[in-house]
mmCIF file of C-alpha atoms in Angstrom:
data_model
loop_
_atom_site.group_PDB
_atom_site.id
_atom_site.type_symbol
_atom_site.label_atom_id
_atom_site.label_comp_id
_atom_site.label_asym_id
_atom_site.label_seq_id
_atom_site.Cartn_x
_atom_site.Cartn_y
_atom_site.Cartn_z
ATOM 1 C CA UNK A 1 0.000 0.000 0.000
ATOM 2 C CA UNK A 2 1.593 3.236 -1.117
ATOM 3 C CA UNK A 3 1.407 6.609 0.648
ATOM 4 C CA UNK A 4 -0.996 7.792 -2.003
ATOM 5 C CA UNK A 5 -3.347 4.932 -1.183
ATOM 6 C CA UNK A 6 -3.766 5.879 2.489
ATOM 7 C CA UNK A 7 -6.977 7.676 1.584
ATOM 8 C CA UNK A 8 -8.467 4.298 0.564
ATOM 9 C CA UNK A 9 -7.776 2.715 3.961
ATOM 10 C CA UNK A 10 -11.171 3.465 5.475
ATOM 11 C CA UNK A 11 -13.002 2.281 2.375
ATOM 12 C CA UNK A 12 -10.915 -0.882 2.272
ATOM 13 C CA UNK A 13 -11.892 -1.688 5.848
ATOM 14 C CA UNK A 14 -15.556 -1.053 5.050
ATOM 15 C CA UNK A 15 -15.295 -3.213 1.948
ATOM 16 C CA UNK A 16 -13.655 -6.028 3.912
ATOM 17 C CA UNK A 17 -16.404 -5.895 6.514
ATOM 18 C CA UNK A 18 -19.316 -5.770 4.085
ATOM 19 C CA UNK A 19 -17.683 -7.991 1.461
ATOM 20 C CA UNK A 20 -18.378 -5.527 -1.339
ATOM 21 C CA UNK A 21 -16.181 -2.714 -2.586
ATOM 22 C CA UNK A 22 -17.734 0.600 -3.564
ATOM 23 C CA UNK A 23 -17.552 1.563 -7.262
ATOM 24 C CA UNK A 24 -14.653 3.994 -6.973
ATOM 25 C CA UNK A 25 -12.628 1.622 -4.781
ATOM 26 C CA UNK A 26 -13.251 -1.204 -7.190
ATOM 27 C CA UNK A 27 -11.983 0.976 -10.045
ATOM 28 C CA UNK A 28 -8.912 1.933 -7.972
ATOM 29 C CA UNK A 29 -8.104 -1.681 -7.152
ATOM 30 C CA UNK A 30 -8.102 -2.568 -10.849
ATOM 31 C CA UNK A 31 -5.091 -0.311 -11.260
ATOM 32 C CA UNK A 32 -3.502 -0.650 -7.782
ATOM 33 C CA UNK A 33 -2.112 -4.060 -6.927
ATOM 34 C CA UNK A 34 -1.131 -2.966 -3.404
ATOM 35 C CA UNK A 35 -4.700 -1.963 -2.509
ATOM 36 C CA UNK A 36 -6.079 -5.111 -4.118
ATOM 37 C CA UNK A 37 -3.648 -7.187 -2.036
ATOM 38 C CA UNK A 38 -4.568 -5.226 1.098
ATOM 39 C CA UNK A 39 -8.229 -5.891 0.364
ATOM 40 C CA UNK A 40 -7.514 -9.616 0.114
ATOM 41 C CA UNK A 41 -5.594 -9.550 3.406
ATOM 42 C CA UNK A 42 -8.323 -7.641 5.165
ATOM 43 C CA UNK A 43 -11.009 -9.975 3.857
ATOM 44 C CA UNK A 44 -9.076 -13.035 5.033
ATOM 45 C CA UNK A 45 -8.543 -11.425 8.423
ATOM 46 C CA UNK A 46 -12.218 -10.539 8.675
ATOM 47 C CA UNK A 47 -13.224 -14.112 7.863
ATOM 48 C CA UNK A 48 -10.831 -15.427 10.482
ATOM 49 C CA UNK A 49 -12.114 -12.904 12.986
ATOM 50 C CA UNK A 50 -15.736 -13.850 12.299
ATOM 51 C CA UNK A 51 -14.869 -17.512 12.786
ATOM 52 C CA UNK A 52 -13.063 -16.916 16.042
ATOM 53 C CA UNK A 53 -15.276 -14.247 17.588
ATOM 54 C CA UNK A 54 -18.031 -16.655 18.680
ATOM 55 C CA UNK A 55 -15.400 -18.637 20.584
ATOM 56 C CA UNK A 56 -14.904 -15.623 22.835
ATOM 57 C CA UNK A 57 -18.411 -16.249 24.179
ATOM 58 C CA UNK A 58 -19.146 -19.825 23.127
ATOM 59 C CA UNK A 59 -15.819 -21.420 23.877
ATOM 60 C CA UNK A 60 -16.976 -23.362 26.932
ATOM 61 C CA UNK A 61 -19.997 -25.481 27.768
ATOM 62 C CA UNK A 62 -22.099 -25.734 30.873
ATOM 63 C CA UNK A 63 -21.981 -29.011 32.781
ATOM 64 C CA UNK A 64 -24.929 -31.322 32.153
ATOM 65 C CA UNK A 65 -26.270 -31.155 35.700
ATOM 66 C CA UNK A 66 -26.383 -27.351 35.751
ATOM 67 C CA UNK A 67 -30.168 -27.121 35.462
ATOM 68 C CA UNK A 68 -30.814 -29.615 38.255
ATOM 69 C CA UNK A 69 -28.253 -27.876 40.470
ATOM 70 C CA UNK A 70 -29.825 -24.460 39.911
ATOM 71 C CA UNK A 71 -33.363 -25.709 40.592
ATOM 72 C CA UNK A 72 -32.224 -27.504 43.767
ATOM 73 C CA UNK A 73 -30.325 -24.414 44.964
ATOM 74 C CA UNK A 74 -33.312 -22.183 44.229
ATOM 75 C CA UNK A 75 -35.701 -24.437 46.145
ATOM 76 C CA UNK A 76 -33.276 -24.738 49.069
ATOM 77 C CA UNK A 77 -32.870 -20.973 49.188
ATOM 78 C CA UNK A 78 -36.628 -20.526 49.071
ATOM 79 C CA UNK A 79 -37.035 -23.026 51.929
ATOM 80 C CA UNK A 80 -34.388 -21.208 53.978
ATOM 81 C CA UNK A 81 -36.176 -17.913 53.415
ATOM 82 C CA UNK A 82 -39.484 -19.443 54.472
ATOM 83 C CA UNK A 83 -37.886 -20.867 57.640
ATOM 84 C CA UNK A 84 -36.265 -17.506 58.394
ATOM 85 C CA UNK A 85 -39.620 -15.806 57.903
ATOM 86 C CA UNK A 86 -41.388 -18.261 60.256
ATOM 87 C CA UNK A 87 -38.589 -17.832 62.819
ATOM 88 C CA UNK A 88 -38.929 -14.080 62.584
ATOM 89 C CA UNK A 89 -42.681 -14.268 63.227
ATOM 90 C CA UNK A 90 -42.144 -16.614 66.168
ATOM 91 C CA UNK A 91 -39.638 -14.156 67.620
ATOM 92 C CA UNK A 92 -42.038 -11.250 67.089
ATOM 93 C CA UNK A 93 -44.846 -13.226 68.774
ATOM 94 C CA UNK A 94 -42.669 -14.204 71.743
ATOM 95 C CA UNK A 95 -41.514 -10.611 72.171
ATOM 96 C CA UNK A 96 -45.124 -9.401 72.079
ATOM 97 C CA UNK A 97 -46.191 -11.971 74.718
ATOM 98 C CA UNK A 98 -43.285 -11.101 77.048
ATOM 99 C CA UNK A 99 -43.961 -7.367 76.648
ATOM 100 C CA UNK A 100 -47.659 -7.837 77.342
ATOM 101 C CA UNK A 101 -46.878 -9.929 80.441
ATOM 102 C CA UNK A 102 -44.484 -7.261 81.729
ATOM 103 C CA UNK A 103 -47.015 -4.484 81.158
ATOM 104 C CA UNK A 104 -49.760 -6.480 82.902
ATOM 105 C CA UNK A 105 -47.483 -7.243 85.853
ATOM 106 C CA UNK A 106 -46.519 -3.605 86.253
ATOM 107 C CA UNK A 107 -50.136 -2.493 86.071
ATOM 108 C CA UNK A 108 -51.167 -5.017 88.717
ATOM 109 C CA UNK A 109 -48.262 -3.984 90.923
ATOM 110 C CA UNK A 110 -49.184 -0.292 90.679
ATOM 111 C CA UNK A 111 -52.797 -1.016 91.527
ATOM 112 C CA UNK A 112 -51.959 -3.189 94.552
ATOM 113 C CA UNK A 113 -49.375 -0.863 96.128
ATOM 114 C CA UNK A 114 -50.031 2.834 96.996
ATOM 115 C CA UNK A 115 -48.442 5.290 94.719
ATOM 116 C CA UNK A 116 -45.026 6.550 95.624
ATOM 117 C CA UNK A 117 -46.338 10.028 96.504
ATOM 118 C CA UNK A 118 -48.970 8.641 98.839
ATOM 119 C CA UNK A 119 -46.443 6.391 100.557
ATOM 120 C CA UNK A 120 -44.077 9.315 101.103
ATOM 121 C CA UNK A 121 -46.807 11.521 102.597
ATOM 122 C CA UNK A 122 -47.906 8.749 104.926
ATOM 123 C CA UNK A 123 -44.315 8.233 106.125
ATOM 124 C CA UNK A 124 -43.905 11.993 106.748
ATOM 125 C CA UNK A 125 -47.082 12.065 108.817
ATOM 126 C CA UNK A 126 -45.933 9.142 110.924
ATOM 127 C CA UNK A 127 -42.595 10.863 111.493
ATOM 128 C CA UNK A 128 -44.311 14.066 112.613
ATOM 129 C CA UNK A 129 -46.413 12.142 115.144
ATOM 130 C CA UNK A 130 -43.525 10.245 116.536
ATOM 131 C CA UNK A 131 -42.359 11.024 120.057
ATOM 132 C CA UNK A 132 -39.176 9.848 121.604
ATOM 133 C CA UNK A 133 -39.612 7.859 124.848
ATOM 134 C CA UNK A 134 -37.429 10.453 126.665
ATOM 135 C CA UNK A 135 -40.036 13.185 125.986
ATOM 136 C CA UNK A 136 -41.794 12.140 129.239
ATOM 137 C CA UNK A 137 -38.693 12.968 131.307
ATOM 138 C CA UNK A 138 -38.657 16.491 129.968
ATOM 139 C CA UNK A 139 -42.130 17.198 131.357
ATOM 140 C CA UNK A 140 -42.299 19.537 134.366
ATOM 141 C CA UNK A 141 -44.974 19.918 137.040
ATOM 142 C CA UNK A 142 -47.624 22.357 135.978
ATOM 143 C CA UNK A 143 -46.840 21.820 132.362
ATOM 144 C CA UNK A 144 -50.429 21.216 131.755
ATOM 145 C CA UNK A 145 -51.250 24.710 133.075
ATOM 146 C CA UNK A 146 -48.376 26.197 131.128
ATOM 147 C CA UNK A 147 -49.580 24.538 127.999
ATOM 148 C CA UNK A 148 -52.767 26.532 128.369
ATOM 149 C CA UNK A 149 -51.198 29.890 129.018
ATOM 150 C CA UNK A 150 -53.866 32.567 129.750
ATOM 151 C CA UNK A 151 -54.179 35.373 127.293
ATOM 152 C CA UNK A 152 -53.327 38.923 128.164
ATOM 153 C CA UNK A 153 -55.636 40.104 130.977
ATOM 154 C CA UNK A 154 -56.692 36.601 132.013
ATOM 155 C CA UNK A 155 -55.740 34.833 135.193
ATOM 156 C CA UNK A 156 -54.277 31.395 135.725
ATOM 157 C CA UNK A 157 -57.143 30.864 138.106
ATOM 158 C CA UNK A 158 -59.615 30.991 135.257
ATOM 159 C CA UNK A 159 -57.797 28.462 133.216
ATOM 160 C CA UNK A 160 -59.891 25.339 133.198
ATOM 161 C CA UNK A 161 -58.279 22.457 134.999
ATOM 162 C CA UNK A 162 -58.618 19.024 133.650
ATOM 163 C CA UNK A 163 -60.213 17.089 136.462
ATOM 164 C CA UNK A 164 -61.108 14.046 134.542
ATOM 165 C CA UNK A 165 -57.788 12.378 135.260
ATOM 166 C CA UNK A 166 -58.313 12.786 138.987
ATOM 167 C CA UNK B 1 -65.380 -35.359 66.285
ATOM 168 C CA UNK B 2 -66.712 -34.519 62.873
ATOM 169 C CA UNK B 3 -65.485 -30.937 62.974
ATOM 170 C CA UNK B 4 -62.036 -32.104 64.181
ATOM 171 C CA UNK B 5 -61.888 -34.574 61.323
ATOM 172 C CA UNK B 6 -62.836 -31.958 58.752
ATOM 173 C CA UNK B 7 -60.216 -29.552 60.245
ATOM 174 C CA UNK B 8 -57.463 -32.113 59.800
ATOM 175 C CA UNK B 9 -58.647 -32.815 56.260
ATOM 176 C CA UNK B 10 -58.622 -29.085 55.497
ATOM 177 C CA UNK B 11 -55.051 -28.723 56.760
ATOM 178 C CA UNK B 12 -53.986 -31.758 54.731
ATOM 179 C CA UNK B 13 -55.606 -30.330 51.602
ATOM 180 C CA UNK B 14 -53.913 -26.982 52.132
ATOM 181 C CA UNK B 15 -50.530 -28.668 52.625
ATOM 182 C CA UNK B 16 -51.153 -30.756 49.524
ATOM 183 C CA UNK B 17 -52.079 -27.692 47.477
ATOM 184 C CA UNK B 18 -48.966 -25.862 48.699
ATOM 185 C CA UNK B 19 -46.834 -28.859 47.772
ATOM 186 C CA UNK B 20 -48.369 -29.146 44.315
ATOM 187 C CA UNK B 21 -47.891 -25.417 43.747
ATOM 188 C CA UNK B 22 -44.260 -25.642 44.832
ATOM 189 C CA UNK B 23 -43.712 -28.578 42.487
ATOM 190 C CA UNK B 24 -45.375 -26.730 39.597
ATOM 191 C CA UNK B 25 -43.287 -23.676 40.321
ATOM 192 C CA UNK B 26 -40.138 -25.785 40.420
ATOM 193 C CA UNK B 27 -41.034 -27.497 37.142
ATOM 194 C CA UNK B 28 -41.853 -24.198 35.393
ATOM 195 C CA UNK B 29 -38.647 -22.647 36.682
ATOM 196 C CA UNK B 30 -36.646 -25.681 35.573
ATOM 197 C CA UNK B 31 -38.086 -25.316 32.083
ATOM 198 C CA UNK B 32 -37.105 -21.649 31.960
ATOM 199 C CA UNK B 33 -33.579 -22.498 33.117
ATOM 200 C CA UNK B 34 -33.287 -25.119 30.376
ATOM 201 C CA UNK B 35 -34.423 -22.604 27.741
ATOM 202 C CA UNK B 36 -32.028 -19.879 28.832
ATOM 203 C CA UNK B 37 -29.015 -21.508 30.478
ATOM 204 C CA UNK B 38 -26.808 -21.721 27.412
ATOM 205 C CA UNK B 39 -27.279 -18.098 26.438
ATOM 206 C CA UNK B 40 -26.954 -16.820 30.009
ATOM 207 C CA UNK B 41 -23.737 -18.768 30.447
ATOM 208 C CA UNK B 42 -22.357 -17.371 27.193
ATOM 209 C CA UNK B 43 -23.210 -13.811 28.196
ATOM 210 C CA UNK B 44 -21.187 -14.275 31.375
ATOM 211 C CA UNK B 45 -18.417 -16.179 29.604
ATOM 212 C CA UNK B 46 -18.116 -13.504 26.924
ATOM 213 C CA UNK B 47 -17.361 -10.941 29.607
ATOM 214 C CA UNK B 48 -15.323 -13.057 32.008
ATOM 215 C CA UNK B 49 -13.564 -15.551 29.745
ATOM 216 C CA UNK B 50 -13.554 -18.133 32.510
ATOM 217 C CA UNK B 51 -15.958 -21.077 32.571
ATOM 218 C CA UNK B 52 -16.044 -21.487 36.359
ATOM 219 C CA UNK B 53 -16.761 -17.810 36.971
ATOM 220 C CA UNK B 54 -19.305 -17.736 34.160
ATOM 221 C CA UNK B 55 -21.085 -20.754 35.637
ATOM 222 C CA UNK B 56 -21.294 -19.103 39.044
ATOM 223 C CA UNK B 57 -22.657 -15.924 37.499
ATOM 224 C CA UNK B 58 -25.241 -17.900 35.515
ATOM 225 C CA UNK B 59 -26.348 -19.728 38.657
ATOM 226 C CA UNK B 60 -26.594 -16.482 40.613
ATOM 227 C CA UNK B 61 -28.656 -14.907 37.823
ATOM 228 C CA UNK B 62 -31.100 -17.828 37.855
ATOM 229 C CA UNK B 63 -31.343 -17.819 41.648
ATOM 230 C CA UNK B 64 -32.262 -14.143 41.537
ATOM 231 C CA UNK B 65 -34.779 -14.865 38.809
ATOM 232 C CA UNK B 66 -36.343 -17.543 41.017
ATOM 233 C CA UNK B 67 -36.953 -14.965 43.745
ATOM 234 C CA UNK B 68 -38.883 -12.878 41.221
ATOM 235 C CA UNK B 69 -40.391 -15.801 39.359
ATOM 236 C CA UNK B 70 -43.961 -14.777 40.183
ATOM 237 C CA UNK B 71 -43.530 -11.696 37.973
ATOM 238 C CA UNK B 72 -41.328 -13.458 35.396
ATOM 239 C CA UNK B 73 -43.635 -16.308 34.377
ATOM 240 C CA UNK B 74 -43.789 -15.146 30.766
ATOM 241 C CA UNK B 75 -40.959 -16.601 28.708
ATOM 242 C CA UNK B 76 -40.042 -13.272 27.073
ATOM 243 C CA UNK B 77 -39.963 -11.399 30.362
ATOM 244 C CA UNK B 78 -37.844 -14.096 31.935
ATOM 245 C CA UNK B 79 -35.442 -14.143 28.999
ATOM 246 C CA UNK B 80 -34.950 -10.368 28.938
ATOM 247 C CA UNK B 81 -34.606 -10.131 32.715
ATOM 248 C CA UNK B 82 -32.151 -12.970 33.097
ATOM 249 C CA UNK B 83 -30.030 -11.698 30.163
ATOM 250 C CA UNK B 84 -29.768 -8.301 31.777
ATOM 251 C CA UNK B 85 -29.017 -9.545 35.277
ATOM 252 C CA UNK B 86 -26.411 -12.038 34.028
ATOM 253 C CA UNK B 87 -24.615 -9.307 32.081
ATOM 254 C CA UNK B 88 -24.587 -6.976 35.092
ATOM 255 C CA UNK B 89 -23.410 -9.705 37.439
ATOM 256 C CA UNK B 90 -20.629 -10.607 35.011
ATOM 257 C CA UNK B 91 -19.513 -6.976 34.753
ATOM 258 C CA UNK B 92 -19.546 -6.664 38.537
ATOM 259 C CA UNK B 93 -17.460 -9.797 38.899
ATOM 260 C CA UNK B 94 -15.056 -8.567 36.242
ATOM 261 C CA UNK B 95 -14.628 -5.283 38.126
ATOM 262 C CA UNK B 96 -13.935 -7.266 41.298
ATOM 263 C CA UNK B 97 -11.344 -9.351 39.452
ATOM 264 C CA UNK B 98 -9.674 -6.252 38.096
ATOM 265 C CA UNK B 99 -9.452 -4.727 41.555
ATOM 266 C CA UNK B 100 -7.840 -7.917 42.823
ATOM 267 C CA UNK B 101 -5.506 -8.081 39.812
ATOM 268 C CA UNK B 102 -4.448 -4.515 40.422
ATOM 269 C CA UNK B 103 -3.484 -5.521 43.963
ATOM 270 C CA UNK B 104 -1.609 -8.632 42.937
ATOM 271 C CA UNK B 105 0.093 -8.887 39.556
ATOM 272 C CA UNK B 106 0.963 -12.550 40.113
ATOM 273 C CA UNK B 107 -2.716 -13.346 39.873
ATOM 274 C CA UNK B 108 -2.880 -11.379 36.645
ATOM 275 C CA UNK B 109 -0.366 -13.722 35.027
ATOM 276 C CA UNK B 110 -2.267 -16.756 36.291
ATOM 277 C CA UNK B 111 -5.608 -15.246 35.234
ATOM 278 C CA UNK B 112 -4.691 -14.801 31.585
ATOM 279 C CA UNK B 113 -4.127 -18.517 31.108
ATOM 280 C CA UNK B 114 -7.673 -19.244 32.368
ATOM 281 C CA UNK B 115 -9.142 -16.733 30.024
ATOM 282 C CA UNK B 116 -9.107 -18.992 26.961
ATOM 283 C CA UNK B 117 -10.264 -22.286 28.414
ATOM 284 C CA UNK B 118 -12.946 -22.577 25.740
ATOM 285 C CA UNK B 119 -10.749 -22.610 22.662
ATOM 286 C CA UNK B 120 -9.668 -25.942 21.221
ATOM 287 C CA UNK B 121 -6.182 -25.856 19.691
ATOM 288 C CA UNK B 122 -3.176 -23.898 20.901
ATOM 289 C CA UNK B 123 -3.399 -21.613 17.872
ATOM 290 C CA UNK B 124 -7.050 -20.975 18.549
ATOM 291 C CA UNK B 125 -6.294 -20.277 22.183
ATOM 292 C CA UNK B 126 -3.746 -17.673 21.222
ATOM 293 C CA UNK B 127 -6.087 -16.097 18.693
ATOM 294 C CA UNK B 128 -9.064 -16.072 21.036
ATOM 295 C CA UNK B 129 -6.885 -14.597 23.766
ATOM 296 C CA UNK B 130 -5.716 -11.917 21.345
ATOM 297 C CA UNK B 131 -9.301 -11.196 20.288
ATOM 298 C CA UNK B 132 -10.394 -10.982 23.898
ATOM 299 C CA UNK B 133 -7.566 -8.636 24.689
ATOM 300 C CA UNK B 134 -8.404 -6.415 21.682
ATOM 301 C CA UNK B 135 -12.091 -6.421 22.630
ATOM 302 C CA UNK B 136 -11.115 -5.297 26.123
ATOM 303 C CA UNK B 137 -9.254 -2.340 24.609
ATOM 304 C CA UNK B 138 -12.272 -1.150 22.623
ATOM 305 C CA UNK B 139 -14.198 1.874 23.919
ATOM 306 C CA UNK B 140 -16.828 0.666 26.382
ATOM 307 C CA UNK B 141 -19.922 1.373 24.299
ATOM 308 C CA UNK B 142 -18.555 -0.700 21.406
ATOM 309 C CA UNK B 143 -17.120 -3.384 23.661
ATOM 310 C CA UNK B 144 -20.446 -4.026 25.438
ATOM 311 C CA UNK B 145 -22.341 -4.349 22.153
ATOM 312 C CA UNK B 146 -19.745 -6.716 20.718
ATOM 313 C CA UNK B 147 -19.595 -8.873 23.867
ATOM 314 C CA UNK B 148 -23.343 -9.393 23.752
ATOM 315 C CA UNK B 149 -23.677 -9.712 19.982
ATOM 316 C CA UNK B 150 -21.331 -12.695 19.783
ATOM 317 C CA UNK B 151 -23.599 -14.666 22.098
ATOM 318 C CA UNK B 152 -25.872 -17.229 20.425
ATOM 319 C CA UNK B 153 -29.479 -16.189 19.881
ATOM 320 C CA UNK B 154 -28.718 -12.589 20.801
ATOM 321 C CA UNK B 155 -30.135 -10.353 18.094
ATOM 322 C CA UNK B 156 -29.843 -6.595 17.972
ATOM 323 C CA UNK B 157 -33.164 -6.251 19.840
ATOM 324 C CA UNK B 158 -31.980 -8.549 22.652
ATOM 325 C CA UNK B 159 -28.667 -6.703 22.949
ATOM 326 C CA UNK B 160 -30.527 -3.403 22.940
ATOM 327 C CA UNK B 161 -32.848 -4.647 25.687
ATOM 328 C CA UNK B 162 -29.883 -5.537 27.889
ATOM 329 C CA UNK B 163 -28.082 -2.259 27.294
ATOM 330 C CA UNK B 164 -31.169 -0.061 27.121
ATOM 331 C CA UNK B 165 -30.481 1.230 23.606
ATOM 332 C CA UNK B 166 -32.417 0.909 20.301
ATOM 333 C CA UNK B 167 -31.675 -1.987 17.953
ATOM 334 C CA UNK B 168 -30.496 0.460 15.275
ATOM 335 C CA UNK B 169 -27.888 1.864 17.635
ATOM 336 C CA UNK B 170 -26.779 -1.687 18.425
ATOM 337 C CA UNK B 171 -26.231 -2.439 14.727
ATOM 338 C CA UNK B 172 -24.350 0.793 14.166
ATOM 339 C CA UNK B 173 -22.098 0.257 17.198
ATOM 340 C CA UNK B 174 -21.515 -3.364 16.239
ATOM 341 C CA UNK B 175 -20.307 -2.326 12.793
ATOM 342 C CA UNK B 176 -17.912 0.208 14.302
ATOM 343 C CA UNK B 177 -16.715 -2.332 16.860
ATOM 344 C CA UNK B 178 -15.954 -4.893 14.159
ATOM 345 C CA UNK B 179 -14.138 -2.285 12.092
ATOM 346 C CA UNK B 180 -11.999 -1.237 15.060
ATOM 347 C CA UNK B 181 -11.293 -4.866 15.854
ATOM 348 C CA UNK B 182 -10.364 -5.691 12.252
ATOM 349 C CA UNK B 183 -7.969 -2.790 12.232
ATOM 350 C CA UNK B 184 -6.484 -3.809 15.559
ATOM 351 C CA UNK B 185 -6.020 -7.462 14.579
ATOM 352 C CA UNK B 186 -3.126 -6.784 12.194
#
């Protein structure tokens, strides 16, 4: 292929691929042995390429038991999924039962026992009423009278005396 | 007693129906696998160039199809779906291989010898390996079309369905791909 024939390169490739040379290329090849030879080479290469190309994808075969293996694997996977799904529902159910039992237990507990606030108030009241045993020793004679101190202008004599004890 | 008996019978019938349905489903799926397995394997093999990897990809594609089998009962739907998923799985696996090869060049050397396990003679092996290598160097849009077009029973419409492009575009890209390949195979 001469330098002058470079312009025919693209057309030669096209011709080799399609198997037919365009009119002007055909005319050129009648007078140019180099281009005619290049065309032959390209055509042979294209034929070889077309023969070999399928081998790129079809060069190997699947084993005979492929179908059976795939079906078995698919069914096993499906069974596993079903088992997982059942297990999940069992877990959800168990969780729901345990939660419900806890809630019921807490409710029953709250109903049976006084509320925390009530219990605290009751304890405070009991504390306020509490007297130490030594309180008796601190009492003095006439304390009863002193406990009922007369108001301004009143006399101790008018203070009522508790006679019921006597 | 009667109601208990009828309850047991009902449960048995339901179990029987479920079993029959599962068997029918398995049989229908098996038929679809038989119709498509060769092509699906070739799609994966065309990309990966390794029979073991291609087989795994084909199996994975069919297992995924089984999960969606309820919506893929029609033969055409199944065919198009499984073609597409097999091609994507193969490309994903190829990317994974490339990442591993990039990490370890020793594996790259070992990997190239596996890549032609389909060719018969030594000369064919060399030629197929060369073709595969040249295909890999093509621009992606031409490479994808060529990889799918060389698979049996894959027309321009099927290739277009996998790649999401019109059949006319497939034909045009295929022509360019072959031209580039012819030029490269000097």
